[in-house]
Coordinates of C-alpha atoms and ligand atoms in Angstrom, one line a residue:
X1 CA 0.0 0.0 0.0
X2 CA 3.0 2.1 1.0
X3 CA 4.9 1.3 -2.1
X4 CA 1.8 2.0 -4.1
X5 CA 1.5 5.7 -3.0
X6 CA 5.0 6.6 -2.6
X7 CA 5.1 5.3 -6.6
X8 CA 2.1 7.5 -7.8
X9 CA 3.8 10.4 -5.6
X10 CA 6.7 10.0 -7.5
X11 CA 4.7 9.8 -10.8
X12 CA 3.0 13.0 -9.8
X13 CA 6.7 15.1 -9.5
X14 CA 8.7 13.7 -12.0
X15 CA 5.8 12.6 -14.7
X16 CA 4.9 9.0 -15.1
X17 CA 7.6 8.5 -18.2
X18 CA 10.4 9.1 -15.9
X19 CA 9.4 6.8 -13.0
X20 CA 10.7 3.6 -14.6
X21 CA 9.1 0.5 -12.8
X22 CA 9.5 -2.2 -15.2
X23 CA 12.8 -4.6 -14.9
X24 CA 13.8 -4.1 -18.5
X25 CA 13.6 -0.7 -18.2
X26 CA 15.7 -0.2 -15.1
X27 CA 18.1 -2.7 -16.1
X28 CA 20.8 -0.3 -17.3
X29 CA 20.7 1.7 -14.1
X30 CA 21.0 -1.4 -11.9
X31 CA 24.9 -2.6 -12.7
X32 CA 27.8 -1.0 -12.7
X33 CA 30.2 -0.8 -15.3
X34 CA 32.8 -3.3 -14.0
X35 CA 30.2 -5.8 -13.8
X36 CA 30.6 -6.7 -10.2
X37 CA 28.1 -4.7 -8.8
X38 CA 24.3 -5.6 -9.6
X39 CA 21.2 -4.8 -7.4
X40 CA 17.2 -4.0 -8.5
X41 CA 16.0 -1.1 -7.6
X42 CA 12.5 -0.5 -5.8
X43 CA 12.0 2.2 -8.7
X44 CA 14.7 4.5 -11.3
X45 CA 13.7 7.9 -10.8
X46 CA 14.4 10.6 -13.3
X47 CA 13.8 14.5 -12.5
X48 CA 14.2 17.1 -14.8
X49 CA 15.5 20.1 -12.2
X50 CA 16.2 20.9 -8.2
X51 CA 12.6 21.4 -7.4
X52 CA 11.7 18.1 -8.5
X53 CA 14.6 16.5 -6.7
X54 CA 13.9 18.5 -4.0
X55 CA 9.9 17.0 -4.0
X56 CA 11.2 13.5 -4.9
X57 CA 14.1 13.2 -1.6
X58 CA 11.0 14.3 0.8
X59 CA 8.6 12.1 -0.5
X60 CA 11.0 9.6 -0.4
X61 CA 11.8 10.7 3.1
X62 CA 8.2 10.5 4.2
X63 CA 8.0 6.9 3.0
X64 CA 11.4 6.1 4.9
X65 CA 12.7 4.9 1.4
X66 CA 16.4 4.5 1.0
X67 CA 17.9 6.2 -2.1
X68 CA 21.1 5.8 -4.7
X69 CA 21.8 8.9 -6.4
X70 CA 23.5 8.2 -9.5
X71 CA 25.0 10.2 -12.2
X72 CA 26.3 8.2 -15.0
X73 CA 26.6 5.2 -13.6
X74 CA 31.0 5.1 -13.8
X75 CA 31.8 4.3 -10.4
X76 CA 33.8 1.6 -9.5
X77 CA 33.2 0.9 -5.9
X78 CA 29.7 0.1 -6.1
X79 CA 28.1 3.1 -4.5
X80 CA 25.9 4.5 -7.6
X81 CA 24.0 0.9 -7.8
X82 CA 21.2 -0.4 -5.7
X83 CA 22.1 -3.2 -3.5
X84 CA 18.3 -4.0 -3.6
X85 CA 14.6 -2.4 -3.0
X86 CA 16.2 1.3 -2.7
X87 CA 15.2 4.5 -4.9
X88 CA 17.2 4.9 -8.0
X89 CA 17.8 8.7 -8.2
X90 CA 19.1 9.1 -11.8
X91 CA 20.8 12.8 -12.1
X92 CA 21.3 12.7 -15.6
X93 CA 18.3 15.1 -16.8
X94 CA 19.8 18.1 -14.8
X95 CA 22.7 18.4 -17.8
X96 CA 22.2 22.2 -18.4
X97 CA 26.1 24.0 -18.4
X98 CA 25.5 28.2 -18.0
X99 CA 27.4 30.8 -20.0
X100 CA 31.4 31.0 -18.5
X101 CA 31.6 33.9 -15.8
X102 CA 35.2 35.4 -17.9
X103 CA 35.7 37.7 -14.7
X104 CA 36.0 34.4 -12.4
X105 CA 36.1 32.1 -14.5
X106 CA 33.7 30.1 -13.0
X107 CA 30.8 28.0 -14.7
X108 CA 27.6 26.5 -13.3
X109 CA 26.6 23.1 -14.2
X110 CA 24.0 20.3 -13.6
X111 CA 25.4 17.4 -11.7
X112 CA 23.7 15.5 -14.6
X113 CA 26.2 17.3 -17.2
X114 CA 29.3 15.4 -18.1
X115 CA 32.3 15.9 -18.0
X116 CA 32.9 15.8 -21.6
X117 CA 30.7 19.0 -21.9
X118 CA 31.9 20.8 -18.7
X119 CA 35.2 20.5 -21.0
X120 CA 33.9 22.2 -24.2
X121 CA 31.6 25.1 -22.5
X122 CA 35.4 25.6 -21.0
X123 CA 37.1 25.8 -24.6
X124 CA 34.4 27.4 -25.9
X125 CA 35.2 30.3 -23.3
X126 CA 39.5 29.6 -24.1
X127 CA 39.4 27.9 -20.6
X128 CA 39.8 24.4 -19.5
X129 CA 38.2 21.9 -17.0
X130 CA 41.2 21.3 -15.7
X131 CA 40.5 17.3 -14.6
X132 CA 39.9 14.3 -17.3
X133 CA 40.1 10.6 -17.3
X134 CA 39.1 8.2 -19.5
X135 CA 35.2 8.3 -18.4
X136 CA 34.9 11.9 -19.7
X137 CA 31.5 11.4 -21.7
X138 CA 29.5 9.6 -19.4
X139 CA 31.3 10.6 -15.5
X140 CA 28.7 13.5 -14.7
X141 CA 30.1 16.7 -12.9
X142 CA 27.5 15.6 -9.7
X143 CA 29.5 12.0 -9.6
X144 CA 33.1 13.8 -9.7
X145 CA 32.2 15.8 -7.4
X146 CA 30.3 12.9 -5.2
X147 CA 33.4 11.0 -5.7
X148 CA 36.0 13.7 -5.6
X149 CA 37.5 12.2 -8.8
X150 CA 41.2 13.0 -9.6
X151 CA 42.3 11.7 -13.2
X152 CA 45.9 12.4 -14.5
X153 CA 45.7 16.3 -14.0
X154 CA 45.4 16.3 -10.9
X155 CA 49.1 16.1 -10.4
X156 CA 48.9 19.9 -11.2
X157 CA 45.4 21.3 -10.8
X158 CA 44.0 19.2 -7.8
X159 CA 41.4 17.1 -7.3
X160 CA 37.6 17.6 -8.4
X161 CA 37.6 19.4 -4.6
X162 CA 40.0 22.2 -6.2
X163 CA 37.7 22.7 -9.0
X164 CA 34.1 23.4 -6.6
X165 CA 33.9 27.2 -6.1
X166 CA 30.3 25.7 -4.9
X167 CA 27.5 24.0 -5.4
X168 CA 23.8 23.7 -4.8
X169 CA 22.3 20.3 -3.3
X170 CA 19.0 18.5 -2.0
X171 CA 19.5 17.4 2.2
X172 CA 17.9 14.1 3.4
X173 CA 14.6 15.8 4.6
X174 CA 14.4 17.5 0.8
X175 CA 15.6 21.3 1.6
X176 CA 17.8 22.8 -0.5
X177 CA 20.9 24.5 0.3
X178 CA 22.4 26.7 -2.7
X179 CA 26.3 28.1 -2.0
X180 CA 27.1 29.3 -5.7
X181 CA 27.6 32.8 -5.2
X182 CA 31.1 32.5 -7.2
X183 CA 32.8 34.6 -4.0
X184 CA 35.8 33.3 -3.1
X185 CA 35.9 34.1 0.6
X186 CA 33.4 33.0 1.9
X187 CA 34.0 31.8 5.2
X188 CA 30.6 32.5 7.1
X189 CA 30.1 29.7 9.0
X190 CA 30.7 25.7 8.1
X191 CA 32.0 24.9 4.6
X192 CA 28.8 23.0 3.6
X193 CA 29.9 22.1 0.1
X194 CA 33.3 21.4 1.1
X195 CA 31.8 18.6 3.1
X196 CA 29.4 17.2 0.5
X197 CA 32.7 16.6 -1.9
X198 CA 33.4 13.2 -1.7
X199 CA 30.9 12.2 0.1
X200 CA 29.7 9.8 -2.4
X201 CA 25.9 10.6 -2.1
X202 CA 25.6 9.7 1.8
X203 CA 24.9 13.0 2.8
X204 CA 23.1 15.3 0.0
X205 CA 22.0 14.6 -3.6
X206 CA 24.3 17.6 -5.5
X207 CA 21.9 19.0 -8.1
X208 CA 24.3 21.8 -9.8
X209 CA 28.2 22.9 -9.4
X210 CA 29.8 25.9 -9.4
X211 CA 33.0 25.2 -11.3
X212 CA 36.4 26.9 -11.2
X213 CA 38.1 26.5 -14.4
X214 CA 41.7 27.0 -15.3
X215 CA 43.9 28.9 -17.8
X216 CA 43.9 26.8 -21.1
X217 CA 47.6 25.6 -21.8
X218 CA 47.5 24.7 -25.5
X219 CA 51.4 23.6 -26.4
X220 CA 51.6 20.2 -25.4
X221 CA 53.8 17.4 -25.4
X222 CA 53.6 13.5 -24.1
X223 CA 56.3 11.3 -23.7
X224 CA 56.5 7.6 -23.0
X225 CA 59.4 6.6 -21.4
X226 CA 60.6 2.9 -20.5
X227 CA 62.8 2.8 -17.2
X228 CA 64.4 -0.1 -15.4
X229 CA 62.2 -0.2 -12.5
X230 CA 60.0 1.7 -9.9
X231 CA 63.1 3.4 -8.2
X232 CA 64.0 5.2 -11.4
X233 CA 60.4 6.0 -12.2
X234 CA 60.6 8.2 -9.2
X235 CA 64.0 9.6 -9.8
X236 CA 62.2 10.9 -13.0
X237 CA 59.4 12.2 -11.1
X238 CA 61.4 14.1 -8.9
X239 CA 63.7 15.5 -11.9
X240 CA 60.4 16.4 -13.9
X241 CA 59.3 17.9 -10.7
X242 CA 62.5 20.2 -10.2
X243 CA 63.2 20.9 -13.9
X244 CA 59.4 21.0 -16.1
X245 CA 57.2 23.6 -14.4
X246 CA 54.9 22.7 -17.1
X247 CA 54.7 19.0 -15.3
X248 CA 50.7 18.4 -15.9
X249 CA 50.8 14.7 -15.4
X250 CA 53.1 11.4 -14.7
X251 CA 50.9 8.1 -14.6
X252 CA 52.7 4.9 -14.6
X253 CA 52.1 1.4 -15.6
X254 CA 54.0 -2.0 -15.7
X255 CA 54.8 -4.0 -18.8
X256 CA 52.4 -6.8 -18.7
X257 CA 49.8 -4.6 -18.6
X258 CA 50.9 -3.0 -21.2
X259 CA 50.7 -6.6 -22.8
X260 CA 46.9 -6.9 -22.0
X261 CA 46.0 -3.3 -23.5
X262 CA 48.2 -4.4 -26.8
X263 CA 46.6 -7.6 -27.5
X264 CA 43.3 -5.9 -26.2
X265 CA 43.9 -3.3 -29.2
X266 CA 46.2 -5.5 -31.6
X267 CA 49.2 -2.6 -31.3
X268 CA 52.6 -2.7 -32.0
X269 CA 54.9 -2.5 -28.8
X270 CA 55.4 1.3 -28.9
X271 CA 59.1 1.3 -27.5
X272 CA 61.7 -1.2 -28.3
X273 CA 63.3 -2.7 -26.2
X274 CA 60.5 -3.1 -24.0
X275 CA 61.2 -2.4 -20.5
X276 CA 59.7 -3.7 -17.0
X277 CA 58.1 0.5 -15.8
X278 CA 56.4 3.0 -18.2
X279 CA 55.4 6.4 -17.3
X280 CA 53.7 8.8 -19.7
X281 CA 54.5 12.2 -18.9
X282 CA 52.6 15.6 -20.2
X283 CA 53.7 18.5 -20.2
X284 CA 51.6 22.3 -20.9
X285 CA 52.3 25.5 -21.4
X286 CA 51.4 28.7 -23.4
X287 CA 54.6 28.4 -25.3
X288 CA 56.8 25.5 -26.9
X289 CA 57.1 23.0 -24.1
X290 CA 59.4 20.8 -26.6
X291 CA 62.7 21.6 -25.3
X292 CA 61.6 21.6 -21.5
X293 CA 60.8 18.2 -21.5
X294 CA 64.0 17.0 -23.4
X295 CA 65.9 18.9 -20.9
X296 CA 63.9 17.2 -18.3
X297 CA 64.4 13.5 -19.7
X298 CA 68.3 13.9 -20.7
X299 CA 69.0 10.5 -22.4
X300 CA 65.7 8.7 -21.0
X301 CA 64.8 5.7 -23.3
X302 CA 61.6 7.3 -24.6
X303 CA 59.1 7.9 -27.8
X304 CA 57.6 11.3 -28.1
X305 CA 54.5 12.5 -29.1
X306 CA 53.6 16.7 -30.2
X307 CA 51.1 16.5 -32.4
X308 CA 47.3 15.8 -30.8
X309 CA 47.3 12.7 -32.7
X310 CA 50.6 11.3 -31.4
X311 CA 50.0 12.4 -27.9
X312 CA 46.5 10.8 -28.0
X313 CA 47.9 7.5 -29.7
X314 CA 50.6 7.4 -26.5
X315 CA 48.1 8.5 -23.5
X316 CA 45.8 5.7 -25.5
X317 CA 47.8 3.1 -23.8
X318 CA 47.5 4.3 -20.3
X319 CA 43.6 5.0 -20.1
X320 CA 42.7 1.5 -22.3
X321 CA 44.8 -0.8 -19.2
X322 CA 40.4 0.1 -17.6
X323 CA 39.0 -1.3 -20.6
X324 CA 41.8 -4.0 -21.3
X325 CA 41.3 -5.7 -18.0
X326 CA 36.9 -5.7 -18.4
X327 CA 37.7 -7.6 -21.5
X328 CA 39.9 -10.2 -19.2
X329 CA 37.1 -10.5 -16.7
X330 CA 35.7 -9.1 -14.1
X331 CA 38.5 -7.6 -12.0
X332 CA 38.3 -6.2 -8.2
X333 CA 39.3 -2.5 -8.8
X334 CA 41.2 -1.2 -5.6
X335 CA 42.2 2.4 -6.0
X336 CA 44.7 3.1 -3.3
X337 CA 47.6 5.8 -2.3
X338 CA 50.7 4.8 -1.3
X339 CA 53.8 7.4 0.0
X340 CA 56.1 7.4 -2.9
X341 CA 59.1 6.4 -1.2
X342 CA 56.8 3.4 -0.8
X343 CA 56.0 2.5 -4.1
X344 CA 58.1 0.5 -5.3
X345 CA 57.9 -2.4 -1.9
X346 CA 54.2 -1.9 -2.1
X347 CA 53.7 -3.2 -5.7
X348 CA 56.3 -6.2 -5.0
X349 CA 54.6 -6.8 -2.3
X350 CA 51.0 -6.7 -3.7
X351 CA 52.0 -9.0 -6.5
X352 CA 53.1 -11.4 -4.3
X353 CA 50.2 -11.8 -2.4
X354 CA 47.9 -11.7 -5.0
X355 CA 49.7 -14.4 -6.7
X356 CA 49.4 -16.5 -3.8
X357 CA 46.1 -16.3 -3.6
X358 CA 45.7 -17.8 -7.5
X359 CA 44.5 -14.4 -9.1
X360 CA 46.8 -12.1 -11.5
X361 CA 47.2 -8.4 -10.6
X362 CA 47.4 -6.1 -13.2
X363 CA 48.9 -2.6 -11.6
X364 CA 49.1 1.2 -12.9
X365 CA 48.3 4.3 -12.0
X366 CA 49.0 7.8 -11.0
X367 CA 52.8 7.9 -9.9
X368 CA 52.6 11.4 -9.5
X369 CA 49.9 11.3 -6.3
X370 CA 51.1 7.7 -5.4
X371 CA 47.9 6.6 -6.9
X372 CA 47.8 3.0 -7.5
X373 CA 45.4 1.2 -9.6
X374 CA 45.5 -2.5 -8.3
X375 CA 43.4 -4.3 -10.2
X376 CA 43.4 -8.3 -9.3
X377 CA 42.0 -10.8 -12.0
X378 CA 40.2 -14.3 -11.3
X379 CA 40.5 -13.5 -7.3
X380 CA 37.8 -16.0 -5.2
X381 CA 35.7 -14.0 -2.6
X382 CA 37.3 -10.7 -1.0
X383 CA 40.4 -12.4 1.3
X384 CA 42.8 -10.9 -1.4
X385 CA 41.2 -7.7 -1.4
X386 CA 41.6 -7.2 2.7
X387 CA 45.3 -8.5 2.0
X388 CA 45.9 -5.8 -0.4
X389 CA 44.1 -3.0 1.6
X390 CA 46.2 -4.3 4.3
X391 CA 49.8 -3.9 3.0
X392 CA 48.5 -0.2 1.9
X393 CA 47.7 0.7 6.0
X394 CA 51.1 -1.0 7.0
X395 CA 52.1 1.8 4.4
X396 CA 51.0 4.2 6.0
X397 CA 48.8 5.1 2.9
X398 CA 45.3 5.5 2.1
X399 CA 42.7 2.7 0.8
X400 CA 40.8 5.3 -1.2
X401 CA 42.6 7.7 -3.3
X402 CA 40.2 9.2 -6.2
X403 CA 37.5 6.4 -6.6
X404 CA 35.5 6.5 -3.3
X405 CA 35.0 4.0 -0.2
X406 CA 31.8 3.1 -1.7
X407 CA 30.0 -0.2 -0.7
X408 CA 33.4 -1.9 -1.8
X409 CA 35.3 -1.1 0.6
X410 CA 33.6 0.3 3.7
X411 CA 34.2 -2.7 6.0
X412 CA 37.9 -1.7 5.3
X413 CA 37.5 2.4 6.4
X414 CA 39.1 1.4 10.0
X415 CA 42.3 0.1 8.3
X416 CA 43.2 4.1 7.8
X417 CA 40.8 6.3 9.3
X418 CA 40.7 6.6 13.1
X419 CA 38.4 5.2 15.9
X420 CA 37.8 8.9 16.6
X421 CA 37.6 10.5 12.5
X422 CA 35.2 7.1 12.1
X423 CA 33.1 8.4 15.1
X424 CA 32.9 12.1 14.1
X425 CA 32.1 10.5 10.3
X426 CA 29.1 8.7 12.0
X427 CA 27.8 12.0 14.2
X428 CA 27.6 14.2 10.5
X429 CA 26.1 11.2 9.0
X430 CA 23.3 11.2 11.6
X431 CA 23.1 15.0 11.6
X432 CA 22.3 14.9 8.1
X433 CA 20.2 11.8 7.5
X434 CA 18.9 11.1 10.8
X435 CA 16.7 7.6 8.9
X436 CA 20.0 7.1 6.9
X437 CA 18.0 6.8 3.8
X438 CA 20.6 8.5 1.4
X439 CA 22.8 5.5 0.0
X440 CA 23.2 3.6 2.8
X441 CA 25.8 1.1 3.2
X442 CA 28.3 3.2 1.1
X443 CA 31.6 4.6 2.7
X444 CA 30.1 3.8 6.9
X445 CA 29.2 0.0 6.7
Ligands
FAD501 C1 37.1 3.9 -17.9 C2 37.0 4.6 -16.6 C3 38.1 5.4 -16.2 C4 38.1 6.1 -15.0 N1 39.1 6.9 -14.6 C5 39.0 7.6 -13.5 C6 40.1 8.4 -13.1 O1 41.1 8.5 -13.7 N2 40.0 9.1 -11.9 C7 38.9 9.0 -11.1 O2 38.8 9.7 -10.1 N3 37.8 8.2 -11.5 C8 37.9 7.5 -12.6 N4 36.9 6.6 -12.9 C9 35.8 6.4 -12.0 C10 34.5 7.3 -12.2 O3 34.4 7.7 -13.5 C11 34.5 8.5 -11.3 O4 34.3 8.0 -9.9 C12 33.3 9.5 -11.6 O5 33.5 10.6 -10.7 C13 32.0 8.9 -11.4 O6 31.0 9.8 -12.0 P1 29.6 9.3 -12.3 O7 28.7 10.5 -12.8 O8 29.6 8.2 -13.3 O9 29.0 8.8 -10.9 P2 28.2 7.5 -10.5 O10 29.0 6.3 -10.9 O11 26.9 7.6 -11.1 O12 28.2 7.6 -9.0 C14 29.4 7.6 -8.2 C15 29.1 8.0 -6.8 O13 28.6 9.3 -6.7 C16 27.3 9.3 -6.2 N5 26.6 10.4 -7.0 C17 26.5 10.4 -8.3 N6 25.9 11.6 -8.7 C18 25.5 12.2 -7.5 C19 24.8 13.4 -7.2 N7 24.4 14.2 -8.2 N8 24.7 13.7 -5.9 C20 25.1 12.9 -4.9 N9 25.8 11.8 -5.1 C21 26.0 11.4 -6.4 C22 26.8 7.9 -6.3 O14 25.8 7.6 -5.4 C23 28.0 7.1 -6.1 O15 28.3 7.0 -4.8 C24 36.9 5.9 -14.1 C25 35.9 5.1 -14.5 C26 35.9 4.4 -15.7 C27 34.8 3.5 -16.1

């Protein structure tokens, strides 16, 4: 009886096309894109704007229904998916991106836009984004900033945190609270927005974001370069680091990975000899860039790209490890941070462990934030996962770097946040969302 009114009440705000009931018709919006994750929802819900999500989040809290927000559905801890009988809030209608404030250089956008078209209403205005990743035209602005995604910029411009000058977004008992105003000091009372970023839809449903953009550095040049082992990718870092102001990004990856994206894409080997590390640096600037990074890379054994279509050909090798390892099966994706004097022991010692447990790990990443992508093929149940997590805390690094906690991983938070920070986490969470109906399960277990 319950269901059946909170269903037509939902019908009533959003318009009975966008309350999708049938299985069929929520089955894309129920699994997640690794495959791992799968749960029906009670309903998919799709407003248009922040008064219907506003009406939807109180009916919903009325009825004491739990709900997912989800923007486009590229998460890969399991947090935008119903674990079953919960609300589907899709976000994706709200994609309107406003005209480019030039004076702050700021832009409003829907947490349904993506970030493919945050990135052209930034050209359009000669700005940039300033973040990417290989998720760019489904990720939706809402789930970065849900998620606090990173991507390979972030070496230089910061997280999607950096980029929120504010936002606007629906509270558990369906009030609004706006904080766009494109100020920069703002410092009257608590940092609302600050705490909704990365808080992976457990505390508000973001409807719109008030985005800083960044100067747009059109000379550009990529290098891959093949190196001996972890120790010397670092020594590069720290060279590029000292020597290429222009450093915009280092990721790393490993050559059998490398292996799985070239069979995965029937490539050549793009540097002969092959070596055990590759890290594919970028660097940007308003002027030639060209001679910086040769200065940088001395007599590095590396292949260069200037042109867009070389540099996209090299970065092509990084970002396709994601789509290489779905096409081997379904991996378990642990996004971690590890100190960089670190590194190199960690991923030794994650290989070995994962090896012993009869699964493959396939490893890469972000070497400039210690950002490793662990991602460990044909593992049984989640005893390898809690192994890996575990050598990360003996590390003294962080089991979450740009993905999320998610459902994934929030047995794990304990293994590097505090009894006390776990407490505190608890006492906003209840502040917030007394009935803990916005997606629970995800980052507090
Ligand atoms: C090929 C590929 C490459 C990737 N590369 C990177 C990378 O380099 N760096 C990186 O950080 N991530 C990466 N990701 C992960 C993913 O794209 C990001 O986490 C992204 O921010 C998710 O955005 P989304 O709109 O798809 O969110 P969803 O997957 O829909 O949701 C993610 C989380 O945010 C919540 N959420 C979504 N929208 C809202 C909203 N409006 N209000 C409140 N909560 C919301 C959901 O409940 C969920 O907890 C990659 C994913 C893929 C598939």
């Amino acid at each position: 009886m319950a269901a059946d009114t909170l269903a037509r009440r939902l019908r009533d705000i959003v318009g009975a096309g966008h309350v999708l009931s049938e299985p069929d018709l929520r089955e894309p919006y129920e699994g997640d894109w690794s495959g791992r994750f799968r749960g029906a929802a009670r309903a998919v819900v799709r407003p248009a704007d922040t008064a219907q999500v506003t009406a939807v989040v109180a009916a919903c809290a009325e009825h004491g229904a739990p709900i997912v927000p989800q923007g486009g559905n590229t998460g890969l801890v399991g947090a935008g998916v119903p674990r079953g009988g919960e609300v589907l809030l899709s976000l994706r209608r709200l994609d309107a991106v406003g005209d480019v404030d030039a004076a702050t250089a700021q832009v409003d956008a829907g947490a349904g836009a993506t970030l493919a078209a945050l990135q052209s209403a930034a050209a359009a205005a000669g700005l940039d984004a300033g973040i990417d990743f290989g998720a760019r035209d489904s990720a939706t602005v809402g789930g970065l900033t849900a998620a606090d995604a990173g991507g390979r910029r972030a070496l230089r411009h910061g997280t999607m945190r950096a980029r929120v000058a504010g936002l606007e977004a629906v509270l558990a008992d369906g009030r609004a609270i706006d904080r766009r105003t494109g100020v920069l000091k703002d410092n009257a009372g608590y940092d609302l927005p600050a705490l909704l970023v990365g808080s992976e839809g457990t505390l508000g449903v973001i409807t719109a974001v008030r985005v800083q953009l960044v100067p747009r550095l059109p000379e550009r040049v990529v290098a891959l370069v093949g190196l001996g082992d972890v120790e010397e990718a670092a020594d590069l870092l720290a060279r590029l680091r000292r020597d290429a102001p222009s450093l915009e990004c280092a990721d790393f990856f490993l050559d059998d990975g490398l292996q799985l994206v070239l069979d995965h894409l029937r490539l050549p080997a793009p540097l002969e000899p092959r070596a055990p590390v590759y890290v594919i640096v970028e660097l940007a600037g308003r002027g030639d860039v060209t001679e910086e990074l040769a200065d940088a890379l001395g007599e590095a054994h590396a292949v260069v790209g200037i042109d867009g279509t070389d540099r996209d050909r090299l970065w092509r090798l990084r970002e396709s490890h994601t789509e290489a390892i779905a096409a081997a099966g379904v991996a378990h994706k642990l996004d971690v941070g590890v100190p960089l004097d670190r590194l190199a022991g960690f991923l030794d010692a994650v290989r070995e462990t994962v090896e012993e447990a009869g699964a493959r790990a396939v490893l890469f990443g972000h070497l400039g934030d210690g950002n490793v992508h662990v991602n460990v093929l044909g593992a049984e149940g989640d005893d390898v996962d809690e192994a890996v997590l575990r050598l990360v805390a003996e590390r003294g690094g962080t089991i979450s770097a740009e993905h999320g906690v998610g459902v994934a991983k929030a047995r794990w938070l304990s293994l590097t946040r505090s009894e006390a920070e776990i407490a505190a986490m608890r006492a906003i969470k209840r502040a917030l969302d007394p009935q803990n109906i916005l997606n629970p399960g995800a980052v507090l277990a």
